[in-house]
mmCIF file of C-alpha atoms in Angstrom:
data_model
loop_
_atom_site.group_PDB
_atom_site.id
_atom_site.type_symbol
_atom_site.label_atom_id
_atom_site.label_comp_id
_atom_site.label_asym_id
_atom_site.label_seq_id
_atom_site.Cartn_x
_atom_site.Cartn_y
_atom_site.Cartn_z
ATOM 1 C CA UNK A 1 15.720 35.378 62.513
ATOM 2 C CA UNK A 2 11.674 36.214 63.071
ATOM 3 C CA UNK A 3 11.044 39.055 61.037
ATOM 4 C CA UNK A 4 6.884 39.418 61.538
ATOM 5 C CA UNK A 5 4.071 37.613 59.998
ATOM 6 C CA UNK A 6 2.808 38.267 56.978
ATOM 7 C CA UNK A 7 -0.738 36.714 56.394
ATOM 8 C CA UNK A 8 -2.693 33.368 57.429
ATOM 9 C CA UNK A 9 -5.463 31.473 55.449
ATOM 10 C CA UNK A 10 -7.721 30.799 57.282
ATOM 11 C CA UNK A 11 -9.390 27.059 56.466
ATOM 12 C CA UNK A 12 -13.035 26.160 55.681
ATOM 13 C CA UNK A 13 -15.362 23.491 56.719
ATOM 14 C CA UNK A 14 -17.466 21.644 53.531
ATOM 15 C CA UNK A 15 -20.075 19.094 53.588
ATOM 16 C CA UNK A 16 -20.928 16.606 50.930
ATOM 17 C CA UNK A 17 -24.877 18.131 50.116
ATOM 18 C CA UNK A 18 -25.445 14.710 51.068
ATOM 19 C CA UNK A 19 -25.025 15.334 54.107
ATOM 20 C CA UNK A 20 -28.045 15.863 56.345
ATOM 21 C CA UNK A 21 -26.546 19.022 58.627
ATOM 22 C CA UNK A 22 -26.609 22.963 57.519
ATOM 23 C CA UNK A 23 -24.940 23.562 60.948
ATOM 24 C CA UNK A 24 -21.141 22.935 62.262
ATOM 25 C CA UNK A 25 -23.514 22.099 65.250
ATOM 26 C CA UNK A 26 -25.957 19.990 63.516
ATOM 27 C CA UNK A 27 -22.485 18.264 61.997
ATOM 28 C CA UNK A 28 -21.610 17.158 65.485
ATOM 29 C CA UNK A 29 -24.766 15.991 66.597
ATOM 30 C CA UNK A 30 -25.098 13.810 63.426
ATOM 31 C CA UNK A 31 -21.246 12.353 64.222
ATOM 32 C CA UNK A 32 -21.675 11.464 67.430
ATOM 33 C CA UNK A 33 -25.311 9.554 66.812
ATOM 34 C CA UNK A 34 -23.588 8.218 63.596
ATOM 35 C CA UNK A 35 -20.187 6.970 65.162
ATOM 36 C CA UNK A 36 -17.877 5.503 61.492
ATOM 37 C CA UNK A 37 -20.322 7.186 59.557
ATOM 38 C CA UNK A 38 -18.539 10.219 58.554
ATOM 39 C CA UNK A 39 -14.952 10.704 56.956
ATOM 40 C CA UNK A 40 -12.508 13.315 56.040
ATOM 41 C CA UNK A 41 -10.247 14.163 53.483
ATOM 42 C CA UNK A 42 -7.195 15.652 53.340
ATOM 43 C CA UNK A 43 -4.401 16.999 50.585
ATOM 44 C CA UNK A 44 -1.879 14.494 53.027
ATOM 45 C CA UNK A 45 -1.104 12.878 56.113
ATOM 46 C CA UNK A 46 1.090 15.580 58.270
ATOM 47 C CA UNK A 47 -0.708 18.184 56.738
ATOM 48 C CA UNK A 48 -2.476 21.812 57.455
ATOM 49 C CA UNK A 49 -6.027 20.509 56.752
ATOM 50 C CA UNK A 50 -5.421 16.483 58.147
ATOM 51 C CA UNK A 51 -4.746 18.519 61.152
ATOM 52 C CA UNK A 52 -7.451 21.093 61.301
ATOM 53 C CA UNK A 53 -9.548 18.141 61.282
ATOM 54 C CA UNK A 54 -7.753 16.184 63.662
ATOM 55 C CA UNK A 55 -7.772 18.967 65.615
ATOM 56 C CA UNK A 56 -11.866 19.941 65.560
ATOM 57 C CA UNK A 57 -12.220 16.522 66.790
ATOM 58 C CA UNK A 58 -10.252 16.277 69.209
ATOM 59 C CA UNK A 59 -12.118 19.529 70.464
ATOM 60 C CA UNK A 60 -15.625 18.320 69.342
ATOM 61 C CA UNK A 61 -16.018 15.018 71.019
ATOM 62 C CA UNK A 62 -16.760 12.886 67.901
ATOM 63 C CA UNK A 63 -14.690 10.359 65.604
ATOM 64 C CA UNK A 64 -13.872 11.260 62.250
ATOM 65 C CA UNK A 65 -12.083 8.259 59.748
ATOM 66 C CA UNK A 66 -9.350 10.333 58.182
ATOM 67 C CA UNK A 67 -8.889 10.158 54.354
ATOM 68 C CA UNK A 68 -5.874 11.705 52.628
ATOM 69 C CA UNK A 69 -5.245 12.638 49.211
ATOM 70 C CA UNK A 70 -2.273 13.110 46.865
ATOM 71 C CA UNK A 71 -3.067 17.029 46.908
ATOM 72 C CA UNK A 72 -6.541 19.551 47.495
ATOM 73 C CA UNK A 73 -7.299 19.192 44.548
ATOM 74 C CA UNK A 74 -7.687 15.702 44.191
ATOM 75 C CA UNK A 75 -9.509 15.849 47.446
ATOM 76 C CA UNK A 76 -11.662 18.443 46.986
ATOM 77 C CA UNK A 77 -13.270 15.748 44.016
ATOM 78 C CA UNK A 78 -13.993 13.094 46.406
ATOM 79 C CA UNK A 79 -15.895 15.439 47.920
ATOM 80 C CA UNK A 80 -17.780 16.379 45.657
ATOM 81 C CA UNK A 81 -18.607 13.069 44.120
ATOM 82 C CA UNK A 82 -19.738 11.821 48.361
ATOM 83 C CA UNK A 83 -16.472 9.069 47.961
ATOM 84 C CA UNK A 84 -15.948 11.147 51.224
ATOM 85 C CA UNK A 85 -18.533 13.455 53.127
ATOM 86 C CA UNK A 86 -16.048 16.308 54.648
ATOM 87 C CA UNK A 87 -12.974 18.681 54.033
ATOM 88 C CA UNK A 88 -11.057 21.395 56.090
ATOM 89 C CA UNK A 89 -10.044 23.326 52.950
ATOM 90 C CA UNK A 90 -8.883 26.722 51.488
ATOM 91 C CA UNK A 91 -11.726 29.350 51.046
ATOM 92 C CA UNK A 92 -10.402 30.511 47.066
ATOM 93 C CA UNK A 93 -10.317 26.284 46.636
ATOM 94 C CA UNK A 94 -13.617 25.541 48.843
ATOM 95 C CA UNK A 95 -15.728 29.148 47.214
ATOM 96 C CA UNK A 96 -16.159 28.105 43.474
ATOM 97 C CA UNK A 97 -17.569 24.801 44.015
ATOM 98 C CA UNK A 98 -19.555 25.922 47.253
ATOM 99 C CA UNK A 99 -21.011 28.584 44.763
ATOM 100 C CA UNK A 100 -22.258 26.222 42.704
ATOM 101 C CA UNK A 101 -23.777 24.307 45.254
ATOM 102 C CA UNK A 102 -21.731 20.845 44.774
ATOM 103 C CA UNK A 103 -20.154 21.753 48.659
ATOM 104 C CA UNK A 104 -22.261 23.049 51.090
ATOM 105 C CA UNK A 105 -19.597 26.029 53.749
ATOM 106 C CA UNK A 106 -20.490 24.902 57.480
ATOM 107 C CA UNK A 107 -18.560 26.923 58.718
ATOM 108 C CA UNK A 108 -14.878 29.073 59.299
ATOM 109 C CA UNK A 109 -11.880 28.303 60.760
ATOM 110 C CA UNK A 110 -10.176 31.413 61.960
ATOM 111 C CA UNK A 111 -11.054 33.421 65.337
ATOM 112 C CA UNK A 112 -13.804 36.011 63.187
ATOM 113 C CA UNK A 113 -15.719 35.995 59.543
ATOM 114 C CA UNK A 114 -13.766 37.059 56.153
ATOM 115 C CA UNK A 115 -15.340 39.642 54.603
ATOM 116 C CA UNK A 116 -15.204 38.232 51.778
ATOM 117 C CA UNK A 117 -17.589 34.984 53.685
ATOM 118 C CA UNK A 118 -20.050 37.330 55.981
ATOM 119 C CA UNK A 119 -22.299 35.340 56.363
ATOM 120 C CA UNK A 120 -20.052 31.941 57.310
ATOM 121 C CA UNK A 121 -20.510 32.052 60.571
ATOM 122 C CA UNK A 122 -16.476 31.287 62.119
ATOM 123 C CA UNK A 123 -16.148 26.870 64.318
ATOM 124 C CA UNK A 124 -15.024 28.159 67.714
ATOM 125 C CA UNK A 125 -19.284 29.927 67.419
ATOM 126 C CA UNK A 126 -21.065 27.644 65.783
ATOM 127 C CA UNK A 127 -20.696 24.728 67.697
ATOM 128 C CA UNK A 128 -16.747 24.772 68.602
ATOM 129 C CA UNK A 129 -15.483 27.154 71.672
ATOM 130 C CA UNK A 130 -11.958 27.847 71.317
ATOM 131 C CA UNK A 131 -11.063 26.166 67.986
ATOM 132 C CA UNK A 132 -8.900 27.904 66.196
ATOM 133 C CA UNK A 133 -6.801 26.709 62.635
ATOM 134 C CA UNK A 134 -5.224 29.044 60.100
ATOM 135 C CA UNK A 135 -2.328 28.492 57.518
ATOM 136 C CA UNK A 136 0.183 31.058 57.513
ATOM 137 C CA UNK A 137 2.706 32.868 56.046
ATOM 138 C CA UNK A 138 5.648 34.790 57.706
ATOM 139 C CA UNK A 139 9.758 35.750 56.629
ATOM 140 C CA UNK A 140 12.437 34.602 58.619
ATOM 141 C CA UNK A 141 16.863 35.631 58.376
ATOM 142 C CA UNK A 142 19.278 33.980 59.247
ATOM 143 C CA UNK A 143 20.282 33.819 62.719
ATOM 144 C CA UNK A 144 22.208 36.152 64.410
ATOM 145 C CA UNK A 145 21.098 38.685 61.452
ATOM 146 C CA UNK A 146 21.638 42.126 63.544
ATOM 147 C CA UNK A 147 18.656 43.497 64.928
ATOM 148 C CA UNK A 148 18.181 47.317 63.430
ATOM 149 C CA UNK A 149 18.625 44.385 60.130
ATOM 150 C CA UNK A 150 15.707 43.184 60.697
ATOM 151 C CA UNK A 151 13.539 46.080 61.929
ATOM 152 C CA UNK A 152 14.530 47.915 58.610
ATOM 153 C CA UNK A 153 13.224 44.439 57.227
ATOM 154 C CA UNK A 154 10.206 43.806 59.430
ATOM 155 C CA UNK A 155 8.724 47.656 58.492
ATOM 156 C CA UNK A 156 9.685 47.482 55.036
ATOM 157 C CA UNK A 157 7.415 44.260 54.811
ATOM 158 C CA UNK A 158 3.988 46.154 56.539
ATOM 159 C CA UNK A 159 4.584 48.698 54.767
ATOM 160 C CA UNK A 160 3.708 46.339 51.927
ATOM 161 C CA UNK A 161 1.325 44.046 53.426
ATOM 162 C CA UNK A 162 -0.461 47.572 54.412
ATOM 163 C CA UNK A 163 -1.001 48.703 50.840
ATOM 164 C CA UNK A 164 -4.755 48.837 50.343
ATOM 165 C CA UNK A 165 -3.838 46.540 46.102
ATOM 166 C CA UNK A 166 -1.855 44.273 48.612
ATOM 167 C CA UNK A 167 -4.931 43.651 51.282
ATOM 168 C CA UNK A 168 -7.239 43.618 48.114
ATOM 169 C CA UNK A 169 -5.223 40.532 46.964
ATOM 170 C CA UNK A 170 -5.275 38.624 50.618
ATOM 171 C CA UNK A 171 -8.595 39.646 50.926
ATOM 172 C CA UNK A 172 -9.434 38.419 47.347
ATOM 173 C CA UNK A 173 -7.341 35.214 48.215
ATOM 174 C CA UNK A 174 -9.627 34.607 51.433
ATOM 175 C CA UNK A 175 -6.761 35.891 53.813
ATOM 176 C CA UNK A 176 -5.757 37.588 56.046
ATOM 177 C CA UNK A 177 -2.997 40.348 56.477
ATOM 178 C CA UNK A 178 -1.226 40.133 59.646
ATOM 179 C CA UNK A 179 1.533 42.489 60.464
ATOM 180 C CA UNK A 180 3.722 41.757 63.693
ATOM 181 C CA UNK A 181 6.821 42.822 65.390
ATOM 182 C CA UNK A 182 10.240 40.723 65.323
ATOM 183 C CA UNK A 183 8.705 39.994 69.426
ATOM 184 C CA UNK A 184 5.963 39.141 68.958
ATOM 185 C CA UNK A 185 6.631 36.794 65.918
ATOM 186 C CA UNK A 186 8.627 34.836 67.060
ATOM 187 C CA UNK A 187 6.769 33.918 70.082
ATOM 188 C CA UNK A 188 3.888 33.299 67.419
ATOM 189 C CA UNK A 189 6.463 29.871 66.286
ATOM 190 C CA UNK A 190 6.810 29.043 69.288
ATOM 191 C CA UNK A 191 3.115 29.323 70.513
ATOM 192 C CA UNK A 192 2.413 27.584 67.078
ATOM 193 C CA UNK A 193 4.605 24.235 67.543
ATOM 194 C CA UNK A 194 3.840 23.418 71.118
ATOM 195 C CA UNK A 195 0.071 24.072 70.156
ATOM 196 C CA UNK A 196 0.287 21.274 67.513
ATOM 197 C CA UNK A 197 3.154 19.307 68.621
ATOM 198 C CA UNK A 198 0.567 17.699 71.343
ATOM 199 C CA UNK A 199 -1.424 17.667 68.431
ATOM 200 C CA UNK A 200 0.248 15.374 66.065
ATOM 201 C CA UNK A 201 1.004 13.354 69.351
ATOM 202 C CA UNK A 202 -1.724 12.912 69.597
ATOM 203 C CA UNK A 203 -3.387 11.662 66.367
ATOM 204 C CA UNK A 204 -0.300 10.329 65.798
ATOM 205 C CA UNK A 205 -0.313 12.115 62.215
ATOM 206 C CA UNK A 206 3.168 11.279 60.668
ATOM 207 C CA UNK A 207 4.400 13.679 57.067
ATOM 208 C CA UNK A 208 3.718 11.431 54.068
#
């Protein structure tokens, strides 16, 4: 019994500075002109970062080779060391390296720009129309939980999420607050399952 979504966590498309692309459009053009030259890291096969790359490949019409690692840390280290060329990484994990110039940020995977990255365009506006992917955090209760209880939980959680302190905490972590009704969250979960089932089937991705 789904209660509400709480927050979404978009991913930041970052590349090693050796990649001769300063934008998403240039990355796509380079990938098409040099098939097989670009590799992308992830925190593991079948995870959000991997699927973000697979979705990007299919929508942009480019072919990047996936290199899975056991965790975000090792994957980022590999991109920084130029062992792998690019990655879709969590904002809070990647930002310090972008600030230090060890990685170049090309785009954010959300539908709108982030307040903490106002100059970084969305991937959709930067060259892949319709592209959007975010990890998300929601709250559900056991099946059969009475509707009045679900309604009460939804209202209580919404009050917390909408508080300035909580929203500030989410923003610092590169997250976007998303309070929804139980019905809207239920539909969202169903849509996400259907959407990613298609991407997973097309890519052949499997969990490690």
